[in-house]
Amino acid sequence: MCGIIGFSGKTDAKSIILDGLKRLEYRGYDSAGIALQKDNTINMVKTTGKVDNLVKIAESNKNLVGNCGIGHTRWATHGVPSDVNAHPHMSSDGKFAIVHNGIIENHAEIKKSLIDKGIKFLSETDTEVIVQLLDYYYDGDIKKTLAKISSMLEGSYALGVLCADFPGSIFAAKVSSPLIIGVGAGENYFASDITAFISHTKNVIDLDDGEFAEITADRVSVFDHNLRDIKKEERKITWDVAAAEKSGYEHFMLKEIMEQPGALKATIEPRIKDGRVSFDELNIDMKKYDRILITACGSAYYAGCVGRDVIEKLCRLHVHTEVASELRYRDPMIDEKTLVMVISQSGETADTIAAIKEAKNKNADVVAIVNVVGSTIAKLADYTIYTWAGPEIAVATTKGYTTQVAVLYMFAVWAAGKLGRIDDKKLKELTNDIKILPERAQRTLDLNTRVKKLADKYYSKQSIFFIGRYLDYAVCLEGSLKLKEISYIHSEAYAAGELKHGTIALIEDGRLVVSVCCYEPLLDKIISNIQQVKARGAQVLALAIEGNKKIFAEADDVLLVPKANELFMAAVEIIPLQLFAYYVAKNNHCDIDKPKNLAKSVTVE
Ligand code: F6R
């Protein structure tokens, strides 16, 4: 969603901020802006559309100069995408410019009270109340004013502020929206995510909720709402700038699909000790729980569906799944005997955060499976298992999903061992079956050329169905989401046995049905579903396991993937479906890394 960057240094801030905004494009946005400060003057430009539009306007603006400034990419929530609604927002006297991520929930009341005091608003945004409050209450003490107005705001914010009275300083504040400070040599940064400044520094400070920072070229000072200094630890980012760049690939999505063997290895290998899965990060007694509830959104939820089936199978414990955006409305039966597992690549998804809060209110222990280190969800959970997939830039998740699935497999085996449901021999066998998944993923990538050819054949379809049973059905959900979100082709995933209860009415001549047939104990059942759709004129593209000869007589086209343990196939069989979505979208000339209307981390409910 929105992205922010701030810079204070000794060089030209314009190019650094514009470059940072380009690196934040992947989050999804509809307008962008920049404000720079020189001495006691702040100038800004902002515009709808791509950052490239902003770059053109900013570069030709001679007044836009300075060694410190702020920038923003906006994903509209309050008010249409327009120049006036774009950030930064500036006070009418030119004293303040601000950028904001998040939502000010009580903006309507604040706005009304300020209008009653005679203040005029220019935009439709919730954000503008912040700059108007700053201007109204400012008494020459910027820190005090920031702390004062923050106490009036309800909702979430990561805030970047310029004040004309403090040349060389940028100010930041944060509640429930990500904000990270980058510490360089003679220059410092803040941003909504590290990719904005990773090419300049890998040393970061995490700003926590309720904290403020004043950042100059040489100093970062963090303080609380009582203006007391807070000593913060620096940490070093372990991944390299190349991880956040395309490295010769046409799209981040393709690069990230290809990175999956390495990402799986990074997730799995450090957690195998003496041939057994081990989680140093989990200090829980599995015997305490009588059920597990898995909750997440989108692809992370679909990873959870795979996890549900595998954990329940191995642990013989009730495992339920619920989309995080719905969980809190159901007054769910959660208590201290429920282990709640949340899954999130970004660690910032607002609905998932709300689900964690609901679970904690009901006294459940929360385990989070997260990719982004230090993210809100990682901090909120009682226990966090990092997926270590490295930065994921494409909006459509790929390595994020497969590494989540891998963690869930490992958790299932670990928990089954702790519960005494499997003996040591079985535990070691299953651990080994997980350990070979990176190699299986690598071999699956060999299907790349063949999948591309199939995408050339099928890319013009108007609607594509995915069918599978049991674990294959869970994978179909993800395969179908991948296709629709990046190619804009209508698609549905169906539990193959459910088709005949209504949806088969949509199967007609030429309809493409992708049939996932990798869970071999149910092979005959899915073959009979294939026959049902073929009899109604469908074309069938089947995904099956190497060595399956039967399938060739049933399907129009077949993709064979390498065999792994039947419980752990999802991490392998999803790969051709990701590639299929990618090439179909490419043939349809879609903006693959930044699909329309979508954002990388969904920080609004
Ligand atoms: C789809 C996709 C989304 C996310 C969902 C949750 O490709 O990326 O469906 O999976 O928005 O995001 P995280 O995992 O960041 O909580």
PDB file of C-alpha atoms and ligand atoms in Angstrom, residues 297-300 343-346 349 395-397 404 481-482 485 602, ligand 1:
ATOM      1  CA  CYS A 297      -5.413 -13.687   4.330  1.00  0.00           C
ATOM      2  CA  GLY A 298      -5.164 -14.510   0.642  1.00  0.00           C
ATOM      3  CA  SER A 299      -2.299 -16.780  -0.317  1.00  0.00           C
ATOM      4  CA  ALA A 300      -1.128 -16.976   3.278  1.00  0.00           C
ATOM      5  CA  ILE A 343       0.631 -16.520   8.666  1.00  0.00           C
ATOM      6  CA  SER A 344       1.836 -13.387   6.909  1.00  0.00           C
ATOM      7  CA  GLN A 345       4.592 -12.693   4.429  1.00  0.00           C
ATOM      8  CA  SER A 346       4.665  -8.937   5.105  1.00  0.00           C
ATOM      9  CA  THR A 349      -1.654  -7.170   7.061  1.00  0.00           C
ATOM     10  CA  VAL A 395       2.783  -8.200  -5.459  1.00  0.00           C
ATOM     11  CA  ALA A 396       1.783 -11.804  -6.165  1.00  0.00           C
ATOM     12  CA  THR A 397       3.479 -13.965  -3.574  1.00  0.00           C
ATOM     13  CA  GLN A 404       5.087 -20.689   4.617  1.00  0.00           C
ATOM     14  CA  LEU A 481      -5.676 -16.874  -7.101  1.00  0.00           C
ATOM     15  CA  LYS A 482      -2.265 -16.500  -8.766  1.00  0.00           C
ATOM     16  CA  GLU A 485      -4.691 -11.610  -9.675  1.00  0.00           C
ATOM     17  CA  VAL A 602      -2.645  -4.635   2.784  1.00  0.00           C
TER      18      VAL A 602
HETATM   19  C1  F6R B   1      -1.557 -13.038  -3.332  1.00  0.00           C
HETATM   20  C2  F6R B   1      -1.080 -12.300  -2.187  1.00  0.00           C
HETATM   21  C3  F6R B   1      -2.064 -11.930  -1.127  1.00  0.00           C
HETATM   22  C4  F6R B   1      -1.392 -12.058   0.257  1.00  0.00           C
HETATM   23  C5  F6R B   1      -2.343 -11.520   1.342  1.00  0.00           C
HETATM   24  C6  F6R B   1      -1.725 -11.654   2.714  1.00  0.00           C
HETATM   25  O1  F6R B   1      -0.514 -13.321  -4.212  1.00  0.00           O
HETATM   26  O2  F6R B   1       0.069 -11.969  -2.100  1.00  0.00           O
HETATM   27  O3  F6R B   1      -3.212 -12.693  -1.199  1.00  0.00           O
HETATM   28  O4  F6R B   1      -1.080 -13.392   0.480  1.00  0.00           O
HETATM   29  O5  F6R B   1      -2.642 -10.178   1.093  1.00  0.00           O
HETATM   30  O6  F6R B   1      -0.528 -10.956   2.789  1.00  0.00           O
HETATM   31  P1  F6R B   1       0.530 -11.246   3.913  1.00  0.00           P
HETATM   32  O7  F6R B   1       1.048 -12.636   3.708  1.00  0.00           O
HETATM   33  O8  F6R B   1       1.580 -10.209   3.733  1.00  0.00           O
HETATM   34  O9  F6R B   1      -0.198 -11.126   5.225  1.00  0.00           O
END
